[in-house]
């Protein structure tokens, strides 16, 4: 019943009472379609994308890439490590893959993690 993309960041903390969430779900439909109420969402309100902040969008691009890379690495690393002993191409592919993964991890650890920990008041 809620369009979660339009909710303020203040509602995503542990100390926010559940009643605030339920109050939004029980409201009548608002102008921006944030709550559905009993009658559902307004017509054509679900076919619109809520724009993301640029920092959030960049973090999601890097975070999703890291997630997919983390799913591939356990299967790609062993053959590349073994192949690096026998082939120059495999060695360069291994270095490129490790550099690619390391650069994502560095950007995430140095920029995004401190930024979002501070923004959402996490330790």
Short mmCIF file of C-alpha atoms in Angstrom, two decimals:
data_model
loop_
_atom_site.label_atom_id
_atom_site.label_comp_id
_atom_site.label_asym_id
_atom_site.label_seq_id
_atom_site.Cartn_x
_atom_site.Cartn_y
_atom_site.Cartn_z
CA UNK A 1 0.00 0.00 0.00
CA UNK A 2 3.00 2.34 0.19
CA UNK A 3 5.19 3.76 -2.52
CA UNK A 4 8.43 3.34 -0.59
CA UNK A 5 10.40 5.48 -3.00
CA UNK A 6 8.60 8.62 -1.87
CA UNK A 7 9.01 8.06 1.87
CA UNK A 8 11.38 10.35 3.76
CA UNK A 9 14.63 8.93 5.10
CA UNK A 10 13.52 9.74 8.65
CA UNK A 11 11.19 6.72 8.69
CA UNK A 12 13.98 4.17 8.12
CA UNK A 13 15.43 4.25 11.64
CA UNK A 14 14.95 1.66 14.37
CA UNK A 15 13.50 4.14 16.84
CA UNK A 16 10.62 5.16 14.53
CA UNK A 17 7.35 3.73 15.88
CA UNK A 18 5.36 1.43 13.65
CA UNK A 19 2.36 3.70 13.99
CA UNK A 20 4.01 6.26 11.70
CA UNK A 21 4.28 3.65 8.94
CA UNK A 22 0.72 2.48 9.50
CA UNK A 23 -0.56 6.05 9.47
CA UNK A 24 0.92 6.53 6.01
CA UNK A 25 -0.65 3.29 4.80
CA UNK A 26 -4.09 4.27 6.09
CA UNK A 27 -4.13 7.80 4.65
CA UNK A 28 -6.25 8.69 1.70
CA UNK A 29 -4.28 8.90 -1.56
CA UNK A 30 -1.97 11.87 -1.59
CA UNK A 31 -1.08 14.06 -4.54
CA UNK A 32 2.24 12.29 -5.18
CA UNK A 33 0.77 8.81 -4.68
CA UNK A 34 2.84 8.02 -1.59
CA UNK A 35 -0.01 6.18 0.12
CA UNK A 36 -2.71 4.01 -1.38
CA UNK A 37 -5.38 4.04 1.31
CA UNK A 38 -8.46 1.86 0.86
CA UNK A 39 -9.10 2.86 -2.74
CA UNK A 40 -5.65 1.94 -4.06
CA UNK A 41 -3.12 4.09 -5.85
CA UNK A 42 -4.28 6.95 -8.07
CA UNK A 43 -4.56 6.13 -11.78
CA UNK A 44 -1.21 6.09 -13.65
CA UNK A 45 0.76 6.69 -10.45
CA UNK A 46 2.62 3.36 -10.54
CA UNK A 47 4.08 3.84 -14.01
CA UNK A 48 6.32 6.68 -12.87
CA UNK A 49 9.83 6.26 -11.56
CA UNK A 50 10.90 8.16 -8.49
CA UNK A 51 14.21 9.89 -9.27
CA UNK A 52 17.21 8.93 -7.17
CA UNK A 53 19.79 11.26 -5.75
CA UNK A 54 23.00 11.07 -7.82
CA UNK A 55 25.06 9.76 -4.88
CA UNK A 56 22.55 6.97 -4.22
CA UNK A 57 22.42 6.03 -7.90
CA UNK A 58 26.21 5.84 -8.20
CA UNK A 59 26.41 3.78 -5.01
CA UNK A 60 23.80 1.37 -6.36
CA UNK A 61 25.65 1.02 -9.67
CA UNK A 62 28.87 0.17 -7.85
CA UNK A 63 27.13 -1.92 -5.18
CA UNK A 64 25.24 -4.06 -7.69
CA UNK A 65 28.43 -4.53 -9.72
CA UNK A 66 30.23 -5.65 -6.56
CA UNK A 67 27.40 -8.06 -5.75
CA UNK A 68 27.50 -9.64 -9.22
CA UNK A 69 31.29 -9.78 -9.14
CA UNK A 70 31.12 -11.50 -5.74
CA UNK A 71 28.92 -14.19 -7.30
CA UNK A 72 31.41 -14.79 -10.12
CA UNK A 73 34.74 -14.62 -8.27
CA UNK A 74 34.53 -18.02 -6.50
CA UNK A 75 34.16 -19.70 -9.88
CA UNK A 76 36.50 -17.47 -11.92
CA UNK A 77 39.47 -17.18 -9.56
CA UNK A 78 40.59 -20.83 -9.29
CA UNK A 79 40.91 -21.41 -13.06
CA UNK A 80 42.54 -18.03 -13.54
CA UNK A 81 45.05 -18.66 -10.75
CA UNK A 82 45.98 -22.04 -12.18
CA UNK A 83 46.01 -20.65 -15.72
CA UNK A 84 48.26 -17.77 -14.65
CA UNK A 85 51.08 -20.28 -14.10
CA UNK A 86 50.84 -21.47 -17.71
CA UNK A 87 49.54 -18.55 -19.77
CA UNK A 88 50.35 -14.88 -20.02
CA UNK A 89 46.79 -14.14 -21.14
CA UNK A 90 45.35 -15.80 -18.02
CA UNK A 91 47.82 -13.86 -15.88
CA UNK A 92 46.71 -10.53 -17.36
CA UNK A 93 43.05 -11.55 -17.07
CA UNK A 94 43.62 -12.39 -13.39
CA UNK A 95 45.31 -9.04 -12.75
CA UNK A 96 42.56 -7.18 -14.59
CA UNK A 97 39.83 -8.98 -12.61
CA UNK A 98 41.58 -8.33 -9.29
CA UNK A 99 42.14 -4.68 -10.18
CA UNK A 100 38.49 -4.34 -11.20
CA UNK A 101 37.24 -5.91 -7.96
CA UNK A 102 39.75 -4.02 -5.84
CA UNK A 103 38.83 -0.66 -7.33
CA UNK A 104 35.14 -1.22 -6.60
CA UNK A 105 35.90 -2.31 -3.05
CA UNK A 106 38.18 0.68 -2.48
CA UNK A 107 35.63 3.20 -3.75
CA UNK A 108 32.94 1.58 -1.63
CA UNK A 109 35.07 1.46 1.54
CA UNK A 110 36.60 4.94 1.18
CA UNK A 111 33.67 6.99 -0.14
CA UNK A 112 30.28 5.34 0.09
CA UNK A 113 30.45 3.45 3.35
CA UNK A 114 31.46 6.49 5.49
CA UNK A 115 29.00 8.74 3.63
CA UNK A 116 25.97 6.50 4.14
CA UNK A 117 26.92 5.51 7.69
CA UNK A 118 26.99 9.20 8.59
CA UNK A 119 23.85 9.99 6.62
CA UNK A 120 21.76 7.28 8.27
CA UNK A 121 23.37 7.75 11.70
CA UNK A 122 24.85 4.24 11.87
CA UNK A 123 28.08 3.34 13.58
#
